[in-house]
């Protein structure tokens, strides 16, 4: 086993997820403490062009597993592909983004490689050569530290925006290694025939840097239009509280919270959301929280970086206009 850190670079349709670049920064920090070099692996079909952006963001070596079988994500094939990279690279630690794909892959990989695994970490470091991963638990009430034994591969999945990507070093290349892909008959049995997007062109809350979220106070699906307009100007996504989703104003795929999605964007705009503990569990890790609420003692203000005691129906359109002017 080397002391290198291997980052799984998640790509879809040839586009690398920003969270992957943030993980290269986390890997860089681990190598600063524990030695070794930052390495990365990319899986997919016709992915040669993806090696350069990865080296420009800090990887010294990129492993490419390029095969038609990997064009669309499927757990068995990707696990086989990453396992082949691990066999060749022999990293000490592996970092994977906490996305749906990342969670699925990390669990299978850990089982197959008998590796240690901590999911959904906010921070990683080393103590006596063992990976120490920090994550929140019980709806954000506790912060727990997990230490993984160093006698085996240590895998951690990391939340979006927990680390800031390093500045891009344009033109910097690194070593590129092509890893042959082989899949046995058992793993080949599972196939993805078609992927149907549930919403075209609208960002998922887990992938957005900026989220404009609305609560029950929006009163109807139609009224969410003003949040979509603001989100469009900010290039963000629209989220919602459970009360808003239960009322049918938004699909549950947009629900943020304990029983919805956990998000950590750079900016979370909570519009007419009270701030119940179950909602906070999903968004309190956001870098900057702006709350708009008519009730000055609404619990959301306790976690907000900036609070506006205002009617969202008046303030949100004004914000949209101002941001439009700024962008123009
Ligand atoms: P409300 O509580 O009705 O709050 C509306 C807010 O809007 C109020 O603060 C009000 O002052 C403000 N307001 C009203 N009009 C305006 C206006 N014009 N302008 C500005 N502000 C205005 N909730 C989640 O969100 N996510 C979860 O994942 C989740 N999981 C749960 C799991 C369990 C087991 C349970 C029991 C509950 C869960 N809940 C979850 C529900 C949670 O407890 C709250 O009921 C819910 O978050 C309330 O949603 P809300 O803030 O939109 O609505």
Coordinates of C-alpha atoms and ligand atoms in Angstrom, one line a residue:
X1 CA 0.0 0.0 0.0
X2 CA 1.3 3.5 -0.9
X3 CA 0.6 6.6 1.0
X4 CA -1.2 8.1 -2.0
X5 CA -4.8 9.4 -1.9
X6 CA -7.1 8.4 -4.8
X7 CA -10.1 10.6 -5.7
X8 CA -13.0 9.2 -7.6
X9 CA -13.9 11.8 -10.2
X10 CA -17.7 11.7 -10.9
X11 CA -18.7 12.7 -14.5
X12 CA -21.9 12.6 -16.3
X13 CA -22.0 13.0 -20.1
X14 CA -18.4 14.1 -20.1
X15 CA -19.0 16.9 -17.5
X16 CA -17.1 16.6 -14.2
X17 CA -19.1 17.3 -11.1
X18 CA -17.7 20.3 -9.2
X19 CA -17.7 18.2 -6.0
X20 CA -14.9 16.1 -7.5
X21 CA -12.6 19.1 -7.8
X22 CA -13.3 19.9 -4.2
X23 CA -12.2 16.4 -3.3
X24 CA -8.9 16.9 -5.0
X25 CA -8.3 19.8 -2.6
X26 CA -9.2 17.5 0.3
X27 CA -6.7 14.9 -1.0
X28 CA -4.1 17.6 -1.4
X29 CA -4.5 18.5 2.3
X30 CA -4.3 14.8 3.3
X31 CA -1.1 14.3 1.3
X32 CA 0.4 17.4 3.0
X33 CA -0.1 15.8 6.4
X34 CA 0.5 12.1 5.5
X35 CA 2.8 12.3 2.5
X36 CA 2.1 10.6 -0.9
X37 CA 0.6 12.1 -3.9
X38 CA -2.9 13.0 -5.1
X39 CA -4.2 10.6 -7.8
X40 CA -7.6 10.3 -9.4
X41 CA -9.6 7.9 -11.4
X42 CA -12.2 8.6 -14.1
X43 CA -14.6 6.0 -15.5
X44 CA -16.8 6.3 -18.6
X45 CA -16.7 6.1 -22.4
X46 CA -14.4 8.3 -24.5
X47 CA -13.1 10.2 -21.5
X48 CA -9.5 11.0 -22.6
X49 CA -10.2 14.7 -22.6
X50 CA -11.2 14.6 -18.9
X51 CA -7.6 13.8 -17.7
X52 CA -6.4 17.4 -18.3
X53 CA -8.9 19.3 -16.1
X54 CA -8.2 16.8 -13.3
X55 CA -4.4 17.3 -13.4
X56 CA -5.0 21.1 -13.7
X57 CA -6.9 20.9 -10.4
X58 CA -4.1 19.0 -8.5
X59 CA -3.9 15.3 -9.4
X60 CA -0.4 14.1 -10.2
X61 CA -1.7 11.0 -11.9
X62 CA -5.0 10.1 -13.5
X63 CA -6.2 6.5 -14.1
X64 CA -8.7 6.2 -16.9
X65 CA -11.1 3.3 -17.3
X66 CA -12.6 3.8 -20.7
X67 CA -15.2 1.3 -21.9
X68 CA -18.6 1.2 -23.5
X69 CA -19.9 -0.8 -20.5
X70 CA -19.2 2.3 -18.4
X71 CA -21.1 4.9 -20.5
X72 CA -23.9 4.9 -18.0
X73 CA -23.5 4.4 -14.3
X74 CA -24.3 1.0 -13.0
X75 CA -23.1 -0.2 -9.6
X76 CA -21.6 -3.5 -10.5
X77 CA -19.6 -2.3 -13.5
X78 CA -18.3 0.8 -11.8
X79 CA -17.3 -1.2 -8.7
X80 CA -15.3 -3.6 -10.9
X81 CA -13.7 -0.6 -12.7
X82 CA -12.7 1.2 -9.6
X83 CA -11.5 -2.0 -7.9
X84 CA -9.2 -2.5 -10.9
X85 CA -7.7 1.0 -10.4
X86 CA -7.3 0.4 -6.6
X87 CA -5.5 -2.9 -7.4
X88 CA -3.0 -1.0 -9.6
X89 CA -2.7 2.3 -7.6
X90 CA -2.7 0.8 -4.1
X91 CA -3.8 4.0 -2.4
X92 CA -3.9 4.4 1.4
X93 CA -7.1 6.5 1.2
X94 CA -9.9 7.0 -1.3
X95 CA -12.2 9.9 -1.4
X96 CA -15.6 9.8 -3.2
X97 CA -18.3 12.6 -3.4
X98 CA -21.4 12.2 -1.3
X99 CA -23.8 12.0 -4.2
X100 CA -26.3 9.2 -4.9
X101 CA -23.8 7.6 -7.2
X102 CA -21.0 8.1 -4.7
X103 CA -22.9 6.5 -1.8
X104 CA -23.9 3.6 -3.9
X105 CA -20.4 3.0 -5.2
X106 CA -18.6 3.6 -1.9
X107 CA -20.6 1.0 -0.1
X108 CA -20.1 -1.7 -2.7
X109 CA -16.5 -0.9 -3.1
X110 CA -15.9 -1.1 0.7
X111 CA -17.6 -4.5 0.8
X112 CA -15.7 -5.8 -2.2
X113 CA -12.3 -4.6 -1.0
X114 CA -12.8 -5.1 2.7
X115 CA -12.1 -1.5 3.2
X116 CA -13.0 0.9 6.1
X117 CA -15.8 3.4 5.1
X118 CA -17.2 6.6 6.6
X119 CA -20.0 8.3 4.6
X120 CA -21.0 11.9 4.3
X121 CA -18.0 13.5 6.0
X122 CA -17.4 17.3 6.5
X123 CA -13.7 17.0 7.2
X124 CA -10.9 14.4 6.9
X125 CA -7.4 14.2 8.5
X126 CA -4.9 11.7 9.8
X127 CA -3.9 10.8 13.3
X128 CA -1.1 8.2 13.7
X129 CA -1.5 7.3 10.1
X130 CA -5.2 6.5 10.5
X131 CA -7.9 8.4 8.7
X132 CA -10.0 10.6 11.0
X133 CA -13.3 11.6 9.5
X134 CA -15.7 14.1 11.0
X135 CA -19.4 14.0 10.3
X136 CA -22.6 15.3 11.9
X137 CA -25.1 12.9 13.4
X138 CA -28.7 12.9 14.8
X139 CA -30.0 15.7 12.6
X140 CA -26.9 17.9 13.2
X141 CA -27.1 17.7 17.0
X142 CA -23.7 16.0 17.3
X143 CA -20.4 16.1 15.5
X144 CA -18.7 12.7 15.6
X145 CA -15.1 11.7 14.7
X146 CA -14.4 8.3 13.2
X147 CA -11.0 6.7 13.1
X148 CA -10.3 4.0 10.5
X149 CA -7.7 1.3 10.9
X150 CA -4.6 1.8 8.8
X151 CA -4.1 -1.9 7.9
X152 CA -6.6 -1.6 5.0
X153 CA -7.9 0.9 2.4
X154 CA -9.7 3.8 4.0
X155 CA -12.7 5.2 2.1
X156 CA -14.5 8.4 2.9
X157 CA -17.4 10.1 1.0
X158 CA -17.3 13.9 1.4
X159 CA -20.2 16.3 1.3
X160 CA -20.3 19.0 -1.5
X161 CA -18.7 22.3 -0.6
X162 CA -17.0 20.9 2.6
X163 CA -13.8 21.8 0.8
X164 CA -13.0 24.6 -1.7
X165 CA -11.4 23.5 -5.0
X166 CA -7.9 24.6 -5.6
X167 CA -7.3 27.3 -8.2
X168 CA -7.0 25.8 -11.7
X169 CA -3.5 25.5 -12.9
X170 CA -4.0 25.8 -16.6
X171 CA -1.8 23.7 -18.9
X172 CA -0.5 21.5 -16.1
X173 CA -0.4 17.9 -17.2
X174 CA 0.3 14.7 -15.2
X175 CA 0.8 11.1 -15.8
X176 CA -2.1 9.3 -17.4
X177 CA -2.6 5.5 -17.0
X178 CA -5.2 3.5 -18.9
X179 CA -6.5 0.7 -16.8
X180 CA -8.0 -2.3 -18.7
X181 CA -11.7 -3.0 -17.9
X182 CA -12.9 -6.5 -17.4
X183 CA -16.2 -7.5 -16.0
X184 CA -17.1 -11.0 -15.0
X185 CA -20.4 -12.7 -16.0
X186 CA -21.9 -12.2 -12.5
X187 CA -21.3 -8.4 -12.5
X188 CA -22.4 -8.1 -16.1
X189 CA -25.9 -9.4 -15.4
X190 CA -27.1 -6.0 -14.2
X191 CA -27.6 -3.6 -17.1
X192 CA -29.0 -0.1 -17.4
X193 CA -31.2 0.1 -20.5
X194 CA -32.2 3.8 -20.4
X195 CA -31.9 6.8 -18.2
X196 CA -35.0 9.1 -18.1
X197 CA -34.4 12.5 -16.5
X198 CA -37.3 13.4 -14.2
X199 CA -36.9 17.2 -14.8
X200 CA -35.2 18.6 -17.8
X201 CA -32.7 21.3 -17.4
X202 CA -33.4 22.0 -13.7
X203 CA -30.6 21.5 -11.3
X204 CA -30.9 19.1 -8.4
X205 CA -30.6 20.6 -4.9
X206 CA -27.7 18.3 -4.1
X207 CA -25.7 19.6 -7.0
X208 CA -26.4 23.3 -6.7
X209 CA -24.1 26.0 -5.3
X210 CA -27.0 28.2 -4.6
X211 CA -30.5 27.1 -3.4
X212 CA -33.6 29.2 -3.2
X213 CA -36.0 27.3 -1.0
X214 CA -39.7 27.8 -0.2
X215 CA -42.1 26.8 2.5
X216 CA -45.8 26.3 3.1
X217 CA -46.2 30.1 3.1
X218 CA -45.9 30.0 -0.8
X219 CA -49.5 28.7 -0.7
X220 CA -49.5 27.2 -4.2
X221 CA -47.4 25.6 -6.9
X222 CA -47.9 28.6 -9.1
X223 CA -46.5 31.0 -6.5
X224 CA -43.2 29.1 -6.5
X225 CA -42.6 30.8 -9.9
X226 CA -41.0 33.8 -8.1
X227 CA -38.5 31.4 -6.5
X228 CA -37.7 29.8 -9.9
X229 CA -37.1 33.2 -11.4
X230 CA -34.7 34.1 -8.6
X231 CA -33.0 30.8 -8.9
X232 CA -32.6 31.2 -12.6
X233 CA -30.8 34.6 -12.2
X234 CA -28.5 33.1 -9.6
X235 CA -27.9 29.9 -11.6
X236 CA -29.2 28.0 -8.6
X237 CA -31.8 25.3 -7.8
X238 CA -35.2 25.4 -6.1
X239 CA -35.7 23.5 -2.8
X240 CA -38.7 23.2 -0.5
X241 CA -39.8 22.3 3.0
X242 CA -41.6 19.1 3.7
X243 CA -44.8 21.1 4.4
X244 CA -44.6 22.6 0.9
X245 CA -44.0 19.2 -0.7
X246 CA -46.7 17.5 1.3
X247 CA -49.1 20.2 0.1
X248 CA -48.2 19.3 -3.4
X249 CA -46.5 22.7 -4.2
X250 CA -43.3 20.9 -5.2
X251 CA -42.2 17.3 -5.8
X252 CA -40.5 15.5 -2.9
X253 CA -37.4 15.3 -5.0
X254 CA -36.9 19.0 -4.0
X255 CA -37.5 18.4 -0.3
X256 CA -34.7 19.5 2.0
X257 CA -34.4 18.1 5.5
X258 CA -34.2 15.0 7.7
X259 CA -36.5 13.0 5.4
X260 CA -35.5 14.9 2.3
X261 CA -32.1 15.8 0.9
X262 CA -29.1 17.1 2.9
X263 CA -27.5 20.1 1.1
X264 CA -24.4 22.2 1.8
X265 CA -24.5 25.0 -0.8
X266 CA -22.5 28.2 -0.7
X267 CA -25.8 30.1 -0.3
X268 CA -29.2 28.9 1.0
X269 CA -32.1 31.3 0.7
X270 CA -34.9 30.2 3.0
X271 CA -38.1 31.9 1.9
X272 CA -41.1 31.6 4.3
X273 CA -39.6 28.6 6.0
X274 CA -40.1 28.4 9.8
X275 CA -36.9 26.5 10.6
X276 CA -38.2 23.3 12.2
X277 CA -35.4 21.0 13.5
X278 CA -36.1 18.5 10.7
X279 CA -35.6 21.2 8.1
X280 CA -32.4 22.5 9.7
X281 CA -31.0 18.9 9.6
X282 CA -30.9 19.2 5.9
X283 CA -29.4 22.7 5.3
X284 CA -27.6 24.0 8.4
X285 CA -24.3 23.0 6.9
X286 CA -24.8 25.7 4.2
X287 CA -22.0 28.3 4.0
X288 CA -24.3 31.3 4.1
X289 CA -27.9 31.2 5.1
X290 CA -30.3 34.0 4.2
X291 CA -33.8 33.8 5.8
X292 CA -36.8 35.8 4.7
X293 CA -39.7 35.5 7.2
X294 CA -42.5 37.7 8.4
X295 CA -42.2 36.4 11.9
X296 CA -39.2 38.0 13.6
X297 CA -38.8 35.2 16.2
X298 CA -39.0 32.3 13.6
X299 CA -36.4 29.6 14.5
X300 CA -34.8 29.9 11.1
X301 CA -33.2 33.2 12.2
X302 CA -31.2 31.4 14.8
X303 CA -29.1 29.7 12.1
X304 CA -29.3 32.4 9.5
X305 CA -26.2 34.5 8.6
X306 CA -28.5 37.2 7.4
X307 CA -32.1 37.6 8.3
X308 CA -34.8 39.7 6.6
X309 CA -38.1 40.3 8.5
X310 CA -40.2 40.8 5.3
X311 CA -42.9 39.4 3.1
X312 CA -41.3 37.1 0.6
X313 CA -43.9 38.0 -2.0
X314 CA -42.6 41.5 -2.0
X315 CA -38.9 40.9 -1.3
X316 CA -38.1 38.0 -3.7
X317 CA -39.2 39.8 -6.9
X318 CA -37.1 42.8 -5.8
X319 CA -34.1 40.6 -5.2
X320 CA -34.5 39.1 -8.7
X321 CA -34.7 42.5 -10.3
X322 CA -31.6 43.7 -8.4
X323 CA -29.5 40.6 -9.3
X324 CA -30.6 41.0 -13.0
X325 CA -29.3 44.5 -12.9
X326 CA -26.1 43.5 -11.3
X327 CA -25.5 40.7 -13.9
X328 CA -26.3 43.1 -16.8
Ligands
LIG1 P1 -44.6 26.4 8.5 O1 -44.1 25.7 9.8 O2 -46.0 26.5 8.3 O3 -43.8 27.8 8.4 C1 -44.1 28.8 7.5 C2 -43.3 30.0 7.8 O4 -43.5 30.9 6.8 C3 -43.6 30.6 9.1 O5 -42.3 30.9 9.8 C4 -44.2 32.0 8.8 O6 -43.9 33.0 9.7 C5 -43.6 32.2 7.4 N1 -44.4 33.1 6.5 C6 -45.7 33.0 6.3 N2 -46.1 33.9 5.3 C7 -44.9 34.5 4.9 C8 -44.6 35.5 4.0 N3 -45.6 36.0 3.2 N4 -43.4 35.9 3.8 C9 -42.4 35.4 4.6 N5 -42.6 34.4 5.5 C10 -43.9 34.0 5.7 N6 -39.6 19.3 7.3 C11 -38.8 19.6 6.3 O7 -38.7 20.8 5.8 N7 -37.9 18.7 5.8 C12 -37.9 17.4 6.3 O8 -37.1 16.6 5.8 C13 -38.8 17.1 7.4 N8 -38.8 15.8 7.9 C14 -39.6 15.6 9.0 C15 -39.6 14.3 9.6 C16 -40.4 14.1 10.6 C17 -40.3 12.7 11.3 C18 -41.3 15.0 11.1 C19 -42.1 14.8 12.3 C20 -41.3 16.3 10.5 C21 -40.5 16.6 9.4 N9 -40.6 17.8 8.8 C22 -39.7 18.1 7.8 C23 -41.6 18.8 9.1 C24 -41.2 19.9 10.0 O9 -41.4 19.5 11.3 C25 -42.1 21.2 9.7 O10 -43.4 20.8 9.9 C26 -41.9 21.8 8.3 O11 -40.5 21.9 8.0 C27 -42.6 23.1 8.3 O12 -42.5 23.7 7.0 P2 -42.6 25.2 6.7 O13 -41.5 25.9 7.5 O14 -42.6 25.4 5.3 O15 -44.0 25.6 7.2

